[in-house]
PDB file of N, CA and C in Angstrom:
ATOM      1  N   MET A   1      13.061  12.949 -15.118  1.00 69.00           N
ATOM      2  CA  MET A   1      12.908  11.627 -15.632  1.00 69.00           C
ATOM      3  C   MET A   1      11.356  11.223 -15.494  1.00 69.00           C
ATOM      4  N   HIS A   2      10.864  10.736 -16.577  1.00 78.00           N
ATOM      5  CA  HIS A   2       9.516  10.306 -16.685  1.00 78.00           C
ATOM      6  C   HIS A   2       9.423   8.910 -16.784  1.00 78.00           C
ATOM      7  N   LEU A   3       8.705   8.187 -15.788  1.00 89.00           N
ATOM      8  CA  LEU A   3       8.558   6.777 -15.783  1.00 89.00           C
ATOM      9  C   LEU A   3       6.999   6.490 -16.148  1.00 89.00           C
ATOM     10  N   GLN A   4       7.009   5.333 -16.866  1.00 93.00           N
ATOM     11  CA  GLN A   4       5.578   5.033 -17.437  1.00 93.00           C
ATOM     12  C   GLN A   4       4.884   4.009 -16.433  1.00 93.00           C
ATOM     13  N   LYS A   5       3.547   4.038 -16.641  1.00 95.00           N
ATOM     14  CA  LYS A   5       2.776   3.144 -15.741  1.00 95.00           C
ATOM     15  C   LYS A   5       3.142   1.790 -15.987  1.00 95.00           C
ATOM     16  N   GLY A   6       3.241   1.071 -14.916  1.00 95.00           N
ATOM     17  CA  GLY A   6       3.590  -0.327 -15.029  1.00 95.00           C
ATOM     18  C   GLY A   6       5.160  -0.633 -14.903  1.00 95.00           C
ATOM     19  N   GLN A   7       5.900   0.383 -15.023  1.00 96.00           N
ATOM     20  CA  GLN A   7       7.367   0.149 -14.872  1.00 96.00           C
ATOM     21  C   GLN A   7       7.799  -0.212 -13.496  1.00 96.00           C
ATOM     22  N   LEU A   8       8.767  -1.206 -13.369  1.00 96.00           N
ATOM     23  CA  LEU A   8       9.152  -1.495 -12.045  1.00 96.00           C
ATOM     24  C   LEU A   8      10.390  -0.729 -11.623  1.00 96.00           C
ATOM     25  N   VAL A   9      10.358  -0.297 -10.366  1.00 96.00           N
ATOM     26  CA  VAL A   9      11.439   0.478  -9.735  1.00 96.00           C
ATOM     27  C   VAL A   9      11.852  -0.276  -8.503  1.00 96.00           C
ATOM     28  N   ARG A  10      12.987   0.057  -7.994  1.00 96.00           N
ATOM     29  CA  ARG A  10      13.480  -0.422  -6.750  1.00 96.00           C
ATOM     30  C   ARG A  10      13.848   0.739  -5.890  1.00 96.00           C
ATOM     31  N   SER A  11      13.365   0.551  -4.547  1.00 96.00           N
ATOM     32  CA  SER A  11      13.600   1.585  -3.616  1.00 96.00           C
ATOM     33  C   SER A  11      15.080   1.560  -3.120  1.00 96.00           C
ATOM     34  N   LYS A  12      15.718   2.756  -2.978  1.00 95.00           N
ATOM     35  CA  LYS A  12      17.082   2.835  -2.579  1.00 95.00           C
ATOM     36  C   LYS A  12      17.143   3.708  -1.297  1.00 95.00           C
ATOM     37  N   ALA A  13      16.086   3.927  -0.743  1.00 90.00           N
ATOM     38  CA  ALA A  13      16.097   4.616   0.619  1.00 90.00           C
ATOM     39  C   ALA A  13      14.795   4.367   1.479  1.00 90.00           C
ATOM     40  N   GLY A  14      14.945   4.499   2.668  1.00 89.00           N
ATOM     41  CA  GLY A  14      13.727   4.256   3.585  1.00 89.00           C
ATOM     42  C   GLY A  14      13.707   2.831   4.142  1.00 89.00           C
ATOM     43  N   ARG A  15      12.696   2.541   4.959  1.00 93.00           N
ATOM     44  CA  ARG A  15      12.593   1.187   5.521  1.00 93.00           C
ATOM     45  C   ARG A  15      12.206   0.137   4.418  1.00 93.00           C
ATOM     46  N   ASP A  16      11.775   0.581   3.285  1.00 92.00           N
ATOM     47  CA  ASP A  16      11.455  -0.412   2.130  1.00 92.00           C
ATOM     48  C   ASP A  16      12.608  -0.562   1.187  1.00 92.00           C
ATOM     49  N   ARG A  17      13.832  -0.182   1.620  1.00 93.00           N
ATOM     50  CA  ARG A  17      14.957  -0.167   0.688  1.00 93.00           C
ATOM     51  C   ARG A  17      15.254  -1.638   0.093  1.00 93.00           C
ATOM     52  N   LYS A  18      15.518  -1.542  -1.137  1.00 93.00           N
ATOM     53  CA  LYS A  18      15.757  -2.895  -1.967  1.00 93.00           C
ATOM     54  C   LYS A  18      14.585  -3.563  -2.252  1.00 93.00           C
ATOM     55  N   ARG A  19      13.284  -2.956  -1.975  1.00 95.00           N
ATOM     56  CA  ARG A  19      12.061  -3.601  -2.437  1.00 95.00           C
ATOM     57  C   ARG A  19      11.624  -3.176  -3.833  1.00 95.00           C
ATOM     58  N   THR A  20      10.974  -4.015  -4.554  1.00 96.00           N
ATOM     59  CA  THR A  20      10.540  -3.725  -5.957  1.00 96.00           C
ATOM     60  C   THR A  20       9.147  -3.265  -5.947  1.00 96.00           C
ATOM     61  N   PHE A  21       8.713  -2.254  -6.586  1.00 97.00           N
ATOM     62  CA  PHE A  21       7.448  -1.614  -6.757  1.00 97.00           C
ATOM     63  C   PHE A  21       7.083  -1.463  -8.215  1.00 97.00           C
ATOM     64  N   ALA A  22       5.863  -1.381  -8.507  1.00 97.00           N
ATOM     65  CA  ALA A  22       5.332  -0.952  -9.841  1.00 97.00           C
ATOM     66  C   ALA A  22       4.963   0.467  -9.785  1.00 97.00           C
ATOM     67  N   VAL A  23       5.226   1.194 -10.803  1.00 96.00           N
ATOM     68  CA  VAL A  23       4.634   2.500 -10.853  1.00 96.00           C
ATOM     69  C   VAL A  23       3.137   2.678 -11.252  1.00 96.00           C
ATOM     70  N   LEU A  24       2.437   3.334 -10.463  1.00 96.00           N
ATOM     71  CA  LEU A  24       0.848   3.602 -10.839  1.00 96.00           C
ATOM     72  C   LEU A  24       0.690   4.853 -11.479  1.00 96.00           C
ATOM     73  N   ALA A  25       1.428   5.851 -11.021  1.00 95.00           N
ATOM     74  CA  ALA A  25       1.297   7.166 -11.615  1.00 95.00           C
ATOM     75  C   ALA A  25       2.377   8.083 -11.035  1.00 95.00           C
ATOM     76  N   GLN A  26       2.504   9.225 -11.800  1.00 93.00           N
ATOM     77  CA  GLN A  26       3.502  10.152 -11.488  1.00 93.00           C
ATOM     78  C   GLN A  26       2.845  11.478 -11.209  1.00 93.00           C
ATOM     79  N   GLU A  27       3.258  12.157 -10.037  1.00 90.00           N
ATOM     80  CA  GLU A  27       2.769  13.387  -9.756  1.00 90.00           C
ATOM     81  C   GLU A  27       3.875  14.400  -9.500  1.00 90.00           C
ATOM     82  N   GLY A  28       4.490  14.824 -10.513  1.00 89.00           N
ATOM     83  CA  GLY A  28       5.673  15.767 -10.339  1.00 89.00           C
ATOM     84  C   GLY A  28       6.813  14.836 -10.047  1.00 89.00           C
ATOM     85  N   GLN A  29       7.449  15.127  -8.808  1.00 90.00           N
ATOM     86  CA  GLN A  29       8.606  14.446  -8.322  1.00 90.00           C
ATOM     87  C   GLN A  29       8.250  13.143  -7.491  1.00 90.00           C
ATOM     88  N   LEU A  30       6.879  13.055  -7.146  1.00 94.00           N
ATOM     89  CA  LEU A  30       6.299  11.980  -6.441  1.00 94.00           C
ATOM     90  C   LEU A  30       5.827  10.907  -7.344  1.00 94.00           C
ATOM     91  N   LEU A  31       5.948   9.693  -6.917  1.00 95.00           N
ATOM     92  CA  LEU A  31       5.380   8.438  -7.719  1.00 95.00           C
ATOM     93  C   LEU A  31       4.455   7.865  -6.675  1.00 95.00           C
ATOM     94  N   LEU A  32       3.407   7.262  -7.377  1.00 96.00           N
ATOM     95  CA  LEU A  32       2.468   6.352  -6.602  1.00 96.00           C
ATOM     96  C   LEU A  32       2.976   4.909  -6.927  1.00 96.00           C
ATOM     97  N   LEU A  33       3.198   4.121  -5.822  1.00 96.00           N
ATOM     98  CA  LEU A  33       3.776   2.859  -6.079  1.00 96.00           C
ATOM     99  C   LEU A  33       2.997   1.785  -5.406  1.00 96.00           C
ATOM    100  N   SER A  34       3.000   0.532  -5.869  1.00 96.00           N
ATOM    101  CA  SER A  34       2.376  -0.610  -5.239  1.00 96.00           C
ATOM    102  C   SER A  34       3.184  -1.775  -5.543  1.00 96.00           C
ATOM    103  N   ASP A  35       3.064  -2.754  -4.598  1.00 95.00           N
ATOM    104  CA  ASP A  35       3.812  -3.967  -4.720  1.00 95.00           C
ATOM    105  C   ASP A  35       2.736  -5.174  -4.543  1.00 95.00           C
ATOM    106  N   GLY A  36       1.430  -4.791  -4.226  1.00 93.00           N
ATOM    107  CA  GLY A  36       0.412  -5.883  -4.302  1.00 93.00           C
ATOM    108  C   GLY A  36       0.342  -6.620  -2.812  1.00 93.00           C
ATOM    109  N   ALA A  37       1.377  -6.366  -2.004  1.00 93.00           N
ATOM    110  CA  ALA A  37       1.409  -7.060  -0.699  1.00 93.00           C
ATOM    111  C   ALA A  37       1.295  -6.012   0.459  1.00 93.00           C
ATOM    112  N   THR A  38       2.382  -5.323   0.836  1.00 94.00           N
ATOM    113  CA  THR A  38       2.396  -4.416   1.852  1.00 94.00           C
ATOM    114  C   THR A  38       1.718  -3.045   1.392  1.00 94.00           C
ATOM    115  N   ARG A  39       1.776  -2.787   0.135  1.00 94.00           N
ATOM    116  CA  ARG A  39       1.206  -1.648  -0.432  1.00 94.00           C
ATOM    117  C   ARG A  39       0.194  -2.096  -1.692  1.00 94.00           C
ATOM    118  N   PRO A  40      -1.014  -2.315  -1.345  1.00 95.00           N
ATOM    119  CA  PRO A  40      -1.924  -2.898  -2.324  1.00 95.00           C
ATOM    120  C   PRO A  40      -2.302  -1.814  -3.395  1.00 95.00           C
ATOM    121  N   LEU A  41      -2.943  -2.186  -4.461  1.00 94.00           N
ATOM    122  CA  LEU A  41      -3.288  -1.169  -5.509  1.00 94.00           C
ATOM    123  C   LEU A  41      -4.240  -0.115  -4.918  1.00 94.00           C
ATOM    124  N   ALA A  42      -5.132  -0.420  -3.908  1.00 95.00           N
ATOM    125  CA  ALA A  42      -6.147   0.519  -3.453  1.00 95.00           C
ATOM    126  C   ALA A  42      -5.368   1.517  -2.555  1.00 95.00           C
ATOM    127  N   HIS A  43      -4.118   1.362  -2.001  1.00 96.00           N
ATOM    128  CA  HIS A  43      -3.530   2.213  -1.105  1.00 96.00           C
ATOM    129  C   HIS A  43      -2.075   2.302  -1.521  1.00 96.00           C
ATOM    130  N   PRO A  44      -1.697   2.968  -2.610  1.00 96.00           N
ATOM    131  CA  PRO A  44      -0.318   3.030  -3.147  1.00 96.00           C
ATOM    132  C   PRO A  44       0.476   3.972  -2.139  1.00 96.00           C
ATOM    133  N   LYS A  45       1.811   3.670  -2.288  1.00 95.00           N
ATOM    134  CA  LYS A  45       2.662   4.425  -1.490  1.00 95.00           C
ATOM    135  C   LYS A  45       3.178   5.686  -2.362  1.00 95.00           C
ATOM    136  N   ARG A  46       3.428   6.793  -1.720  1.00 96.00           N
ATOM    137  CA  ARG A  46       3.952   7.872  -2.363  1.00 96.00           C
ATOM    138  C   ARG A  46       5.374   7.968  -2.038  1.00 96.00           C
ATOM    139  N   LYS A  47       6.255   8.167  -3.044  1.00 95.00           N
ATOM    140  CA  LYS A  47       7.702   8.092  -2.837  1.00 95.00           C
ATOM    141  C   LYS A  47       8.342   9.172  -3.743  1.00 95.00           C
ATOM    142  N   LYS A  48       9.472   9.836  -3.416  1.00 95.00           N
ATOM    143  CA  LYS A  48      10.058  10.835  -4.285  1.00 95.00           C
ATOM    144  C   LYS A  48      10.863  10.051  -5.296  1.00 95.00           C
ATOM    145  N   LEU A  49      10.936  10.563  -6.466  1.00 93.00           N
ATOM    146  CA  LEU A  49      11.720  10.055  -7.595  1.00 93.00           C
ATOM    147  C   LEU A  49      13.157   9.804  -7.356  1.00 93.00           C
ATOM    148  N   MET A  50      13.770  10.667  -6.508  1.00 93.00           N
ATOM    149  CA  MET A  50      15.135  10.585  -6.258  1.00 93.00           C
ATOM    150  C   MET A  50      15.680   9.391  -5.358  1.00 93.00           C
ATOM    151  N   HIS A  51      14.584   8.789  -4.701  1.00 95.00           N
ATOM    152  CA  HIS A  51      14.670   7.582  -3.818  1.00 95.00           C
ATOM    153  C   HIS A  51      14.448   6.247  -4.500  1.00 95.00           C
ATOM    154  N   LEU A  52      14.406   6.335  -5.791  1.00 95.00           N
ATOM    155  CA  LEU A  52      14.046   5.080  -6.534  1.00 95.00           C
ATOM    156  C   LEU A  52      15.037   4.889  -7.645  1.00 95.00           C
ATOM    157  N   THR A  53      15.220   3.554  -8.062  1.00 94.00           N
ATOM    158  CA  THR A  53      16.129   3.218  -9.107  1.00 94.00           C
ATOM    159  C   THR A  53      15.208   2.603 -10.120  1.00 94.00           C
ATOM    160  N   PRO A  54      15.049   3.193 -11.385  1.00 95.00           N
ATOM    161  CA  PRO A  54      14.188   2.515 -12.349  1.00 95.00           C
ATOM    162  C   PRO A  54      14.927   1.328 -12.990  1.00 95.00           C
ATOM    163  N   THR A  55      14.028   0.319 -13.442  1.00 94.00           N
ATOM    164  CA  THR A  55      14.363  -0.750 -14.188  1.00 94.00           C
ATOM    165  C   THR A  55      13.917  -0.568 -15.610  1.00 94.00           C
ATOM    166  N   ALA A  56      14.419  -1.476 -16.473  1.00 94.00           N
ATOM    167  CA  ALA A  56      13.936  -1.495 -17.781  1.00 94.00           C
ATOM    168  C   ALA A  56      12.689  -2.311 -18.069  1.00 94.00           C
ATOM    169  N   THR A  57      12.045  -2.944 -17.019  1.00 94.00           N
ATOM    170  CA  THR A  57      11.039  -3.838 -17.222  1.00 94.00           C
ATOM    171  C   THR A  57       9.782  -3.085 -16.795  1.00 94.00           C
ATOM    172  N   VAL A  58       8.709  -3.265 -17.856  1.00 95.00           N
ATOM    173  CA  VAL A  58       7.478  -2.635 -17.798  1.00 95.00           C
ATOM    174  C   VAL A  58       6.438  -3.864 -17.847  1.00 95.00           C
ATOM    175  N   LEU A  59       5.435  -3.795 -16.817  1.00 94.00           N
ATOM    176  CA  LEU A  59       4.540  -4.717 -16.662  1.00 94.00           C
ATOM    177  C   LEU A  59       3.245  -4.501 -17.608  1.00 94.00           C
ATOM    178  N   HIS A  60       2.628  -5.569 -18.194  1.00 92.00           N
ATOM    179  CA  HIS A  60       1.463  -5.300 -18.932  1.00 92.00           C
ATOM    180  C   HIS A  60       0.421  -4.758 -18.095  1.00 92.00           C
ATOM    181  N   SER A  61      -0.606  -4.187 -18.748  1.00 89.00           N
ATOM    182  CA  SER A  61      -1.699  -3.644 -17.758  1.00 89.00           C
ATOM    183  C   SER A  61      -2.490  -4.649 -17.166  1.00 89.00           C
ATOM    184  N   GLU A  62      -2.431  -5.870 -17.612  1.00 89.00           N
ATOM    185  CA  GLU A  62      -3.283  -7.046 -16.814  1.00 89.00           C
ATOM    186  C   GLU A  62      -2.614  -7.229 -15.546  1.00 89.00           C
ATOM    187  N   ALA A  63      -1.361  -6.991 -15.334  1.00 88.00           N
ATOM    188  CA  ALA A  63      -0.737  -7.264 -14.108  1.00 88.00           C
ATOM    189  C   ALA A  63      -1.108  -6.149 -13.130  1.00 88.00           C
ATOM    190  N   LEU A  64      -1.660  -5.016 -13.491  1.00 91.00           N
ATOM    191  CA  LEU A  64      -1.877  -3.995 -12.547  1.00 91.00           C
ATOM    192  C   LEU A  64      -3.381  -3.909 -12.206  1.00 91.00           C
ATOM    193  N   THR A  65      -4.180  -4.936 -12.512  1.00 92.00           N
ATOM    194  CA  THR A  65      -5.553  -5.057 -12.191  1.00 92.00           C
ATOM    195  C   THR A  65      -5.859  -5.689 -10.885  1.00 92.00           C
ATOM    196  N   ASP A  66      -5.042  -6.505 -10.573  1.00 93.00           N
ATOM    197  CA  ASP A  66      -5.194  -7.243  -9.230  1.00 93.00           C
ATOM    198  C   ASP A  66      -4.008  -7.460  -8.402  1.00 93.00           C
ATOM    199  N   ASP A  67      -4.095  -7.421  -7.063  1.00 95.00           N
ATOM    200  CA  ASP A  67      -2.967  -7.469  -6.266  1.00 95.00           C
ATOM    201  C   ASP A  67      -2.145  -8.740  -6.336  1.00 95.00           C
ATOM    202  N   GLN A  68      -2.809  -9.984  -6.624  1.00 95.00           N
ATOM    203  CA  GLN A  68      -2.262 -11.191  -6.699  1.00 95.00           C
ATOM    204  C   GLN A  68      -1.422 -11.286  -8.019  1.00 95.00           C
ATOM    205  N   GLN A  69      -1.952 -10.795  -9.094  1.00 95.00           N
ATOM    206  CA  GLN A  69      -1.168 -10.846 -10.330  1.00 95.00           C
ATOM    207  C   GLN A  69       0.092  -9.858 -10.197  1.00 95.00           C
ATOM    208  N   LEU A  70      -0.056  -8.737  -9.499  1.00 95.00           N
ATOM    209  CA  LEU A  70       1.046  -7.939  -9.382  1.00 95.00           C
ATOM    210  C   LEU A  70       2.138  -8.491  -8.481  1.00 95.00           C
ATOM    211  N   ARG A  71       1.701  -9.176  -7.419  1.00 95.00           N
ATOM    212  CA  ARG A  71       2.754  -9.873  -6.531  1.00 95.00           C
ATOM    213  C   ARG A  71       3.413 -10.924  -7.334  1.00 95.00           C
ATOM    214  N   GLU A  72       2.724 -11.684  -8.056  1.00 95.00           N
ATOM    215  CA  GLU A  72       3.377 -12.746  -8.919  1.00 95.00           C
ATOM    216  C   GLU A  72       4.418 -12.210 -10.003  1.00 95.00           C
ATOM    217  N   ALA A  73       4.024 -11.062 -10.589  1.00 95.00           N
ATOM    218  CA  ALA A  73       4.858 -10.412 -11.599  1.00 95.00           C
ATOM    219  C   ALA A  73       6.184  -9.958 -10.825  1.00 95.00           C
ATOM    220  N   ILE A  74       6.036  -9.215  -9.714  1.00 95.00           N
ATOM    221  CA  ILE A  74       7.247  -8.803  -9.077  1.00 95.00           C
ATOM    222  C   ILE A  74       8.068  -9.952  -8.631  1.00 95.00           C
ATOM    223  N   ALA A  75       7.467 -10.921  -7.987  1.00 95.00           N
ATOM    224  CA  ALA A  75       8.224 -12.019  -7.542  1.00 95.00           C
ATOM    225  C   ALA A  75       8.990 -12.742  -8.736  1.00 95.00           C
ATOM    226  N   ALA A  76       8.353 -12.806  -9.813  1.00 95.00           N
ATOM    227  CA  ALA A  76       9.084 -13.374 -11.024  1.00 95.00           C
ATOM    228  C   ALA A  76      10.236 -12.459 -11.503  1.00 95.00           C
ATOM    229  N   TYR A  77      10.041 -11.104 -11.342  1.00 94.00           N
ATOM    230  CA  TYR A  77      11.246 -10.201 -11.704  1.00 94.00           C
ATOM    231  C   TYR A  77      12.338 -10.313 -10.646  1.00 94.00           C
ATOM    232  N   ASP A  78      11.977 -10.325  -9.421  1.00 93.00           N
ATOM    233  CA  ASP A  78      12.938 -10.473  -8.423  1.00 93.00           C
ATOM    234  C   ASP A  78      13.667 -11.781  -8.570  1.00 93.00           C
ATOM    235  N   ALA A  79      13.136 -12.857  -8.893  1.00 93.00           N
ATOM    236  CA  ALA A  79      13.774 -14.174  -9.043  1.00 93.00           C
ATOM    237  C   ALA A  79      14.713 -14.107 -10.157  1.00 93.00           C
ATOM    238  N   ALA A  80      14.403 -13.496 -11.236  1.00 91.00           N
ATOM    239  CA  ALA A  80      15.300 -13.291 -12.388  1.00 91.00           C
ATOM    240  C   ALA A  80      16.382 -12.256 -12.260  1.00 91.00           C
ATOM    241  N   SER A  81      16.174 -11.251 -11.383  1.00 86.00           N
ATOM    242  CA  SER A  81      17.045 -10.223 -11.188  1.00 86.00           C
ATOM    243  C   SER A  81      17.399  -9.928  -9.685  1.00 86.00           C
ATOM    244  N   PRO A  82      18.062 -10.794  -9.080  1.00 81.00           N
ATOM    245  CA  PRO A  82      18.253 -10.605  -7.646  1.00 81.00           C
ATOM    246  C   PRO A  82      19.186  -9.389  -7.299  1.00 81.00           C
ATOM    247  N   ILE A  83      18.938  -8.869  -6.151  1.00 74.00           N
ATOM    248  CA  ILE A  83      19.562  -7.627  -5.834  1.00 74.00           C
ATOM    249  C   ILE A  83      21.125  -7.814  -5.635  1.00 74.00           C
TER     250      ILE A  83
END
């Protein structure tokens, strides 16, 4: 499965279970993820593809330039689509 940059995913395993992240890049079966808060854009989290559930939402590239904008975009998605 190939996910595109800016697509939102939800973690289904690990201590960050049920958290929403944005995809920054894909390296084989590993994804680089950021949420702008605990994992800022400068220090993305690496997570295996099998531990994630993709969503249909893709953020615009403007939301991926700043941690504050990324946090706001993820918060808006979480408010519209609760777990």
